[in-house]
Amino acid sequence: MNPKRAYQEGAVRGASPVRLTILLYDQLIQDVSRAGESLAVGRIEPCAQEIGHAIAVIGYLQATLRHKSGHDVARNLSRFYTMLREKLMEAQVRSSIPILQDLRQQLAEVREAWVKGEAETIPPRP
């Protein structure tokens, strides 16, 4: 088995829902970064593949929102995910590296908020 894949599978096993969300944001940031890198060197097909994968991850994140238990947060995240998908498609159609860079920044900021939220929910060690 690929060592990187084994590490990723180990990280996912037993992870909290918040940790899994953070890992998915890590994946999104990687996808958007690689899409921008591919676009920068004129490699349109790999860019499209990365954007397609990012859109699939966003779809998963959006599908797992719990609208009944935290409807304001879920509604805001759903809007954010919809905007991400629209901007990713726009970046692909326009071959726009600046749009991808902006999305990467936004994803990093939201990821950081998830990390802070996770830190606040972890009980201190004795």
PDB file of N, CA, C and O in Angstrom, residues 33-95:
ATOM      1  N   SER A  33      -5.213  24.515  -5.244  1.00  0.00           N
ATOM      2  CA  SER A  33      -3.808  24.876  -5.497  1.00  0.00           C
ATOM      3  C   SER A  33      -3.283  24.184  -6.745  1.00  0.00           C
ATOM      4  O   SER A  33      -2.645  24.810  -7.601  1.00  0.00           O
ATOM      5  N   ARG A  34      -3.545  22.887  -6.858  1.00  0.00           N
ATOM      6  CA  ARG A  34      -3.067  22.138  -8.030  1.00  0.00           C
ATOM      7  C   ARG A  34      -3.751  22.602  -9.305  1.00  0.00           C
ATOM      8  O   ARG A  34      -3.127  22.635 -10.372  1.00  0.00           O
ATOM      9  N   ALA A  35      -5.024  22.991  -9.204  1.00  0.00           N
ATOM     10  CA  ALA A  35      -5.721  23.522 -10.378  1.00  0.00           C
ATOM     11  C   ALA A  35      -5.035  24.803 -10.850  1.00  0.00           C
ATOM     12  O   ALA A  35      -4.798  24.983 -12.054  1.00  0.00           O
ATOM     13  N   GLY A  36      -4.697  25.674  -9.907  1.00  0.00           N
ATOM     14  CA  GLY A  36      -3.998  26.907 -10.264  1.00  0.00           C
ATOM     15  C   GLY A  36      -2.630  26.648 -10.860  1.00  0.00           C
ATOM     16  O   GLY A  36      -2.231  27.293 -11.842  1.00  0.00           O
ATOM     17  N   GLU A  37      -1.904  25.692 -10.280  1.00  0.00           N
ATOM     18  CA  GLU A  37      -0.578  25.341 -10.806  1.00  0.00           C
ATOM     19  C   GLU A  37      -0.684  24.783 -12.229  1.00  0.00           C
ATOM     20  O   GLU A  37       0.123  25.126 -13.099  1.00  0.00           O
ATOM     21  N   SER A  38      -1.684  23.952 -12.462  1.00  0.00           N
ATOM     22  CA  SER A  38      -1.885  23.389 -13.801  1.00  0.00           C
ATOM     23  C   SER A  38      -2.243  24.485 -14.797  1.00  0.00           C
ATOM     24  O   SER A  38      -1.721  24.523 -15.914  1.00  0.00           O
ATOM     25  N   LEU A  39      -3.108  25.371 -14.378  1.00  0.00           N
ATOM     26  CA  LEU A  39      -3.515  26.471 -15.248  1.00  0.00           C
ATOM     27  C   LEU A  39      -2.334  27.380 -15.581  1.00  0.00           C
ATOM     28  O   LEU A  39      -2.192  27.834 -16.711  1.00  0.00           O
ATOM     29  N   ALA A  40      -1.465  27.594 -14.616  1.00  0.00           N
ATOM     30  CA  ALA A  40      -0.307  28.474 -14.803  1.00  0.00           C
ATOM     31  C   ALA A  40       0.638  27.967 -15.896  1.00  0.00           C
ATOM     32  O   ALA A  40       1.320  28.771 -16.535  1.00  0.00           O
ATOM     33  N   VAL A  41       0.661  26.656 -16.099  1.00  0.00           N
ATOM     34  CA  VAL A  41       1.543  26.096 -17.133  1.00  0.00           C
ATOM     35  C   VAL A  41       0.752  25.623 -18.359  1.00  0.00           C
ATOM     36  O   VAL A  41       1.277  24.884 -19.190  1.00  0.00           O
ATOM     37  N   GLY A  42      -0.507  26.039 -18.431  1.00  0.00           N
ATOM     38  CA  GLY A  42      -1.315  25.736 -19.607  1.00  0.00           C
ATOM     39  C   GLY A  42      -1.826  24.324 -19.697  1.00  0.00           C
ATOM     40  O   GLY A  42      -2.200  23.865 -20.774  1.00  0.00           O
ATOM     41  N   ARG A  43      -1.869  23.624 -18.582  1.00  0.00           N
ATOM     42  CA  ARG A  43      -2.354  22.239 -18.572  1.00  0.00           C
ATOM     43  C   ARG A  43      -3.832  22.243 -18.178  1.00  0.00           C
ATOM     44  O   ARG A  43      -4.181  22.140 -17.008  1.00  0.00           O
ATOM     45  N   ILE A  44      -4.679  22.387 -19.178  1.00  0.00           N
ATOM     46  CA  ILE A  44      -6.115  22.580 -18.965  1.00  0.00           C
ATOM     47  C   ILE A  44      -6.798  21.328 -18.419  1.00  0.00           C
ATOM     48  O   ILE A  44      -7.620  21.407 -17.518  1.00  0.00           O
ATOM     49  N   GLU A  45      -6.445  20.165 -18.955  1.00  0.00           N
ATOM     50  CA  GLU A  45      -7.115  18.931 -18.527  1.00  0.00           C
ATOM     51  C   GLU A  45      -6.864  18.618 -17.043  1.00  0.00           C
ATOM     52  O   GLU A  45      -7.816  18.348 -16.308  1.00  0.00           O
ATOM     53  N   PRO A  46      -5.609  18.655 -16.560  1.00  0.00           N
ATOM     54  CA  PRO A  46      -5.406  18.430 -15.124  1.00  0.00           C
ATOM     55  C   PRO A  46      -6.107  19.487 -14.265  1.00  0.00           C
ATOM     56  O   PRO A  46      -6.622  19.170 -13.194  1.00  0.00           O
ATOM     57  N   CYS A  47      -6.154  20.725 -14.748  1.00  0.00           N
ATOM     58  CA  CYS A  47      -6.868  21.771 -14.023  1.00  0.00           C
ATOM     59  C   CYS A  47      -8.342  21.389 -13.889  1.00  0.00           C
ATOM     60  O   CYS A  47      -8.915  21.471 -12.800  1.00  0.00           O
ATOM     61  N   ALA A  48      -8.940  20.950 -14.983  1.00  0.00           N
ATOM     62  CA  ALA A  48     -10.355  20.554 -14.965  1.00  0.00           C
ATOM     63  C   ALA A  48     -10.579  19.370 -14.022  1.00  0.00           C
ATOM     64  O   ALA A  48     -11.594  19.324 -13.308  1.00  0.00           O
ATOM     65  N   GLN A  49      -9.642  18.434 -13.989  1.00  0.00           N
ATOM     66  CA  GLN A  49      -9.775  17.280 -13.089  1.00  0.00           C
ATOM     67  C   GLN A  49      -9.732  17.720 -11.624  1.00  0.00           C
ATOM     68  O   GLN A  49     -10.513  17.234 -10.804  1.00  0.00           O
ATOM     69  N   GLU A  50      -8.821  18.618 -11.303  1.00  0.00           N
ATOM     70  CA  GLU A  50      -8.718  19.113  -9.919  1.00  0.00           C
ATOM     71  C   GLU A  50      -9.972  19.875  -9.524  1.00  0.00           C
ATOM     72  O   GLU A  50     -10.485  19.711  -8.417  1.00  0.00           O
ATOM     73  N   ILE A  51     -10.465  20.715 -10.426  1.00  0.00           N
ATOM     74  CA  ILE A  51     -11.693  21.465 -10.137  1.00  0.00           C
ATOM     75  C   ILE A  51     -12.868  20.502  -9.983  1.00  0.00           C
ATOM     76  O   ILE A  51     -13.684  20.656  -9.073  1.00  0.00           O
ATOM     77  N   GLY A  52     -12.934  19.495 -10.837  1.00  0.00           N
ATOM     78  CA  GLY A  52     -13.997  18.504 -10.719  1.00  0.00           C
ATOM     79  C   GLY A  52     -13.960  17.774  -9.388  1.00  0.00           C
ATOM     80  O   GLY A  52     -15.003  17.547  -8.758  1.00  0.00           O
ATOM     81  N   HIS A  53     -12.756  17.433  -8.939  1.00  0.00           N
ATOM     82  CA  HIS A  53     -12.629  16.766  -7.643  1.00  0.00           C
ATOM     83  C   HIS A  53     -13.034  17.698  -6.513  1.00  0.00           C
ATOM     84  O   HIS A  53     -13.745  17.299  -5.578  1.00  0.00           O
ATOM     85  N   ALA A  54     -12.618  18.956  -6.592  1.00  0.00           N
ATOM     86  CA  ALA A  54     -12.989  19.934  -5.564  1.00  0.00           C
ATOM     87  C   ALA A  54     -14.503  20.089  -5.499  1.00  0.00           C
ATOM     88  O   ALA A  54     -15.086  20.139  -4.406  1.00  0.00           O
ATOM     89  N   ILE A  55     -15.152  20.126  -6.644  1.00  0.00           N
ATOM     90  CA  ILE A  55     -16.613  20.259  -6.673  1.00  0.00           C
ATOM     91  C   ILE A  55     -17.271  19.036  -6.034  1.00  0.00           C
ATOM     92  O   ILE A  55     -18.259  19.166  -5.303  1.00  0.00           O
ATOM     93  N   ALA A  56     -16.709  17.860  -6.251  1.00  0.00           N
ATOM     94  CA  ALA A  56     -17.251  16.645  -5.617  1.00  0.00           C
ATOM     95  C   ALA A  56     -17.099  16.704  -4.098  1.00  0.00           C
ATOM     96  O   ALA A  56     -18.018  16.343  -3.353  1.00  0.00           O
ATOM     97  N   VAL A  57     -15.957  17.175  -3.617  1.00  0.00           N
ATOM     98  CA  VAL A  57     -15.734  17.300  -2.169  1.00  0.00           C
ATOM     99  C   VAL A  57     -16.713  18.317  -1.581  1.00  0.00           C
ATOM    100  O   VAL A  57     -17.306  18.089  -0.520  1.00  0.00           O
ATOM    101  N   ILE A  58     -16.908  19.426  -2.271  1.00  0.00           N
ATOM    102  CA  ILE A  58     -17.853  20.440  -1.809  1.00  0.00           C
ATOM    103  C   ILE A  58     -19.255  19.848  -1.751  1.00  0.00           C
ATOM    104  O   ILE A  58     -19.999  20.087  -0.796  1.00  0.00           O
ATOM    105  N   GLY A  59     -19.613  19.066  -2.751  1.00  0.00           N
ATOM    106  CA  GLY A  59     -20.920  18.401  -2.748  1.00  0.00           C
ATOM    107  C   GLY A  59     -21.090  17.504  -1.533  1.00  0.00           C
ATOM    108  O   GLY A  59     -22.158  17.485  -0.914  1.00  0.00           O
ATOM    109  N   TYR A  60     -20.036  16.788  -1.181  1.00  0.00           N
ATOM    110  CA  TYR A  60     -20.089  15.932   0.004  1.00  0.00           C
ATOM    111  C   TYR A  60     -20.270  16.777   1.265  1.00  0.00           C
ATOM    112  O   TYR A  60     -21.115  16.470   2.122  1.00  0.00           O
ATOM    113  N   LEU A  61     -19.473  17.837   1.392  1.00  0.00           N
ATOM    114  CA  LEU A  61     -19.588  18.705   2.561  1.00  0.00           C
ATOM    115  C   LEU A  61     -20.997  19.289   2.664  1.00  0.00           C
ATOM    116  O   LEU A  61     -21.585  19.341   3.751  1.00  0.00           O
ATOM    117  N   GLN A  62     -21.534  19.724   1.548  1.00  0.00           N
ATOM    118  CA  GLN A  62     -22.866  20.335   1.552  1.00  0.00           C
ATOM    119  C   GLN A  62     -23.928  19.294   1.908  1.00  0.00           C
ATOM    120  O   GLN A  62     -24.868  19.604   2.639  1.00  0.00           O
ATOM    121  N   ALA A  63     -23.771  18.082   1.447  1.00  0.00           N
ATOM    122  CA  ALA A  63     -24.752  17.028   1.722  1.00  0.00           C
ATOM    123  C   ALA A  63     -24.759  16.611   3.189  1.00  0.00           C
ATOM    124  O   ALA A  63     -25.758  16.094   3.679  1.00  0.00           O
ATOM    125  N   THR A  64     -23.655  16.832   3.891  1.00  0.00           N
ATOM    126  CA  THR A  64     -23.580  16.406   5.293  1.00  0.00           C
ATOM    127  C   THR A  64     -24.005  17.493   6.281  1.00  0.00           C
ATOM    128  O   THR A  64     -23.971  17.262   7.489  1.00  0.00           O
ATOM    129  N   LEU A  65     -24.404  18.657   5.785  1.00  0.00           N
ATOM    130  CA  LEU A  65     -24.844  19.720   6.688  1.00  0.00           C
ATOM    131  C   LEU A  65     -26.107  19.294   7.422  1.00  0.00           C
ATOM    132  O   LEU A  65     -27.000  18.689   6.848  1.00  0.00           O
ATOM    133  N   ARG A  66     -26.176  19.656   8.690  1.00  0.00           N
ATOM    134  CA  ARG A  66     -27.341  19.319   9.520  1.00  0.00           C
ATOM    135  C   ARG A  66     -28.175  20.582   9.701  1.00  0.00           C
ATOM    136  O   ARG A  66     -27.960  21.350  10.639  1.00  0.00           O
ATOM    137  N   HIS A  67     -29.130  20.756   8.818  1.00  0.00           N
ATOM    138  CA  HIS A  67     -29.928  21.978   8.807  1.00  0.00           C
ATOM    139  C   HIS A  67     -30.835  22.102  10.029  1.00  0.00           C
ATOM    140  O   HIS A  67     -31.149  23.218  10.442  1.00  0.00           O
ATOM    141  N   LYS A  68     -31.224  21.002  10.643  1.00  0.00           N
ATOM    142  CA  LYS A  68     -32.139  21.072  11.781  1.00  0.00           C
ATOM    143  C   LYS A  68     -31.442  21.417  13.085  1.00  0.00           C
ATOM    144  O   LYS A  68     -31.999  22.108  13.919  1.00  0.00           O
ATOM    145  N   SER A  69     -30.214  20.946  13.275  1.00  0.00           N
ATOM    146  CA  SER A  69     -29.547  21.154  14.558  1.00  0.00           C
ATOM    147  C   SER A  69     -28.809  22.481  14.644  1.00  0.00           C
ATOM    148  O   SER A  69     -28.617  23.001  15.729  1.00  0.00           O
ATOM    149  N   GLY A  70     -28.409  23.047  13.560  1.00  0.00           N
ATOM    150  CA  GLY A  70     -27.703  24.325  13.588  1.00  0.00           C
ATOM    151  C   GLY A  70     -28.013  25.086  12.320  1.00  0.00           C
ATOM    152  O   GLY A  70     -27.137  25.335  11.506  1.00  0.00           O
ATOM    153  N   HIS A  71     -29.281  25.431  12.172  1.00  0.00           N
ATOM    154  CA  HIS A  71     -29.735  25.891  10.869  1.00  0.00           C
ATOM    155  C   HIS A  71     -29.062  27.171  10.370  1.00  0.00           C
ATOM    156  O   HIS A  71     -28.855  27.323   9.182  1.00  0.00           O
ATOM    157  N   ASP A  72     -28.696  28.118  11.242  1.00  0.00           N
ATOM    158  CA  ASP A  72     -28.017  29.327  10.762  1.00  0.00           C
ATOM    159  C   ASP A  72     -26.625  29.001  10.222  1.00  0.00           C
ATOM    160  O   ASP A  72     -26.243  29.456   9.145  1.00  0.00           O
ATOM    161  N   VAL A  73     -25.882  28.218  10.972  1.00  0.00           N
ATOM    162  CA  VAL A  73     -24.545  27.826  10.528  1.00  0.00           C
ATOM    163  C   VAL A  73     -24.649  26.988   9.260  1.00  0.00           C
ATOM    164  O   VAL A  73     -23.919  27.220   8.288  1.00  0.00           O
ATOM    165  N   ALA A  74     -25.561  26.033   9.258  1.00  0.00           N
ATOM    166  CA  ALA A  74     -25.730  25.167   8.087  1.00  0.00           C
ATOM    167  C   ALA A  74     -26.145  25.982   6.864  1.00  0.00           C
ATOM    168  O   ALA A  74     -25.640  25.751   5.757  1.00  0.00           O
ATOM    169  N   ARG A  75     -27.041  26.939   7.052  1.00  0.00           N
ATOM    170  CA  ARG A  75     -27.485  27.763   5.926  1.00  0.00           C
ATOM    171  C   ARG A  75     -26.320  28.595   5.379  1.00  0.00           C
ATOM    172  O   ARG A  75     -26.130  28.692   4.162  1.00  0.00           O
ATOM    173  N   ASN A  76     -25.523  29.180   6.266  1.00  0.00           N
ATOM    174  CA  ASN A  76     -24.372  29.987   5.832  1.00  0.00           C
ATOM    175  C   ASN A  76     -23.325  29.135   5.124  1.00  0.00           C
ATOM    176  O   ASN A  76     -22.764  29.548   4.109  1.00  0.00           O
ATOM    177  N   LEU A  77     -23.051  27.954   5.664  1.00  0.00           N
ATOM    178  CA  LEU A  77     -22.096  27.057   5.013  1.00  0.00           C
ATOM    179  C   LEU A  77     -22.618  26.593   3.650  1.00  0.00           C
ATOM    180  O   LEU A  77     -21.866  26.508   2.683  1.00  0.00           O
ATOM    181  N   SER A  78     -23.917  26.327   3.569  1.00  0.00           N
ATOM    182  CA  SER A  78     -24.496  25.915   2.300  1.00  0.00           C
ATOM    183  C   SER A  78     -24.329  27.013   1.248  1.00  0.00           C
ATOM    184  O   SER A  78     -23.965  26.732   0.098  1.00  0.00           O
ATOM    185  N   ARG A  79     -24.558  28.240   1.635  1.00  0.00           N
ATOM    186  CA  ARG A  79     -24.347  29.364   0.711  1.00  0.00           C
ATOM    187  C   ARG A  79     -22.877  29.465   0.306  1.00  0.00           C
ATOM    188  O   ARG A  79     -22.557  29.727  -0.857  1.00  0.00           O
ATOM    189  N   PHE A  80     -21.987  29.292   1.273  1.00  0.00           N
ATOM    190  CA  PHE A  80     -20.557  29.330   0.998  1.00  0.00           C
ATOM    191  C   PHE A  80     -20.174  28.248  -0.003  1.00  0.00           C
ATOM    192  O   PHE A  80     -19.451  28.499  -0.975  1.00  0.00           O
ATOM    193  N   TYR A  81     -20.679  27.029   0.210  1.00  0.00           N
ATOM    194  CA  TYR A  81     -20.359  25.923  -0.688  1.00  0.00           C
ATOM    195  C   TYR A  81     -20.913  26.165  -2.091  1.00  0.00           C
ATOM    196  O   TYR A  81     -20.246  25.857  -3.086  1.00  0.00           O
ATOM    197  N   THR A  82     -22.115  26.729  -2.174  1.00  0.00           N
ATOM    198  CA  THR A  82     -22.689  27.057  -3.480  1.00  0.00           C
ATOM    199  C   THR A  82     -21.827  28.085  -4.197  1.00  0.00           C
ATOM    200  O   THR A  82     -21.524  27.959  -5.388  1.00  0.00           O
ATOM    201  N   MET A  83     -21.394  29.109  -3.467  1.00  0.00           N
ATOM    202  CA  MET A  83     -20.531  30.136  -4.045  1.00  0.00           C
ATOM    203  C   MET A  83     -19.211  29.527  -4.508  1.00  0.00           C
ATOM    204  O   MET A  83     -18.717  29.846  -5.592  1.00  0.00           O
ATOM    205  N   LEU A  84     -18.636  28.630  -3.710  1.00  0.00           N
ATOM    206  CA  LEU A  84     -17.383  27.974  -4.102  1.00  0.00           C
ATOM    207  C   LEU A  84     -17.541  27.229  -5.419  1.00  0.00           C
ATOM    208  O   LEU A  84     -16.697  27.354  -6.316  1.00  0.00           O
ATOM    209  N   ARG A  85     -18.613  26.460  -5.535  1.00  0.00           N
ATOM    210  CA  ARG A  85     -18.837  25.704  -6.769  1.00  0.00           C
ATOM    211  C   ARG A  85     -18.981  26.639  -7.967  1.00  0.00           C
ATOM    212  O   ARG A  85     -18.391  26.405  -9.027  1.00  0.00           O
ATOM    213  N   GLU A  86     -19.752  27.709  -7.789  1.00  0.00           N
ATOM    214  CA  GLU A  86     -19.947  28.660  -8.885  1.00  0.00           C
ATOM    215  C   GLU A  86     -18.625  29.313  -9.286  1.00  0.00           C
ATOM    216  O   GLU A  86     -18.320  29.441 -10.478  1.00  0.00           O
ATOM    217  N   LYS A  87     -17.826  29.710  -8.294  1.00  0.00           N
ATOM    218  CA  LYS A  87     -16.550  30.363  -8.587  1.00  0.00           C
ATOM    219  C   LYS A  87     -15.550  29.390  -9.202  1.00  0.00           C
ATOM    220  O   LYS A  87     -14.754  29.778 -10.055  1.00  0.00           O
ATOM    221  N   LEU A  88     -15.563  28.139  -8.785  1.00  0.00           N
ATOM    222  CA  LEU A  88     -14.678  27.150  -9.390  1.00  0.00           C
ATOM    223  C   LEU A  88     -15.016  26.959 -10.868  1.00  0.00           C
ATOM    224  O   LEU A  88     -14.126  26.895 -11.717  1.00  0.00           O
ATOM    225  N   MET A  89     -16.303  26.895 -11.161  1.00  0.00           N
ATOM    226  CA  MET A  89     -16.707  26.754 -12.562  1.00  0.00           C
ATOM    227  C   MET A  89     -16.325  28.006 -13.359  1.00  0.00           C
ATOM    228  O   MET A  89     -15.851  27.908 -14.492  1.00  0.00           O
ATOM    229  N   GLU A  90     -16.499  29.169 -12.757  1.00  0.00           N
ATOM    230  CA  GLU A  90     -16.100  30.410 -13.419  1.00  0.00           C
ATOM    231  C   GLU A  90     -14.585  30.434 -13.670  1.00  0.00           C
ATOM    232  O   GLU A  90     -14.131  30.825 -14.752  1.00  0.00           O
ATOM    233  N   ALA A  91     -13.814  30.015 -12.673  1.00  0.00           N
ATOM    234  CA  ALA A  91     -12.356  29.972 -12.832  1.00  0.00           C
ATOM    235  C   ALA A  91     -11.973  29.055 -13.976  1.00  0.00           C
ATOM    236  O   ALA A  91     -11.069  29.371 -14.756  1.00  0.00           O
ATOM    237  N   GLN A  92     -12.664  27.942 -14.100  1.00  0.00           N
ATOM    238  CA  GLN A  92     -12.355  27.004 -15.172  1.00  0.00           C
ATOM    239  C   GLN A  92     -12.718  27.599 -16.528  1.00  0.00           C
ATOM    240  O   GLN A  92     -11.912  27.561 -17.460  1.00  0.00           O
ATOM    241  N   VAL A  93     -13.902  28.175 -16.653  1.00  0.00           N
ATOM    242  CA  VAL A  93     -14.342  28.740 -17.926  1.00  0.00           C
ATOM    243  C   VAL A  93     -13.453  29.904 -18.354  1.00  0.00           C
ATOM    244  O   VAL A  93     -13.089  30.033 -19.513  1.00  0.00           O
ATOM    245  N   ARG A  94     -13.080  30.735 -17.384  1.00  0.00           N
ATOM    246  CA  ARG A  94     -12.264  31.918 -17.695  1.00  0.00           C
ATOM    247  C   ARG A  94     -10.762  31.655 -17.637  1.00  0.00           C
ATOM    248  O   ARG A  94      -9.980  32.565 -17.873  1.00  0.00           O
ATOM    249  N   SER A  95     -10.384  30.452 -17.235  1.00  0.00           N
ATOM    250  CA  SER A  95      -8.963  30.125 -17.011  1.00  0.00           C
ATOM    251  C   SER A  95      -8.328  31.186 -16.109  1.00  0.00           C
ATOM    252  O   SER A  95      -7.297  31.775 -16.424  1.00  0.00           O
TER     253      SER A  95
END
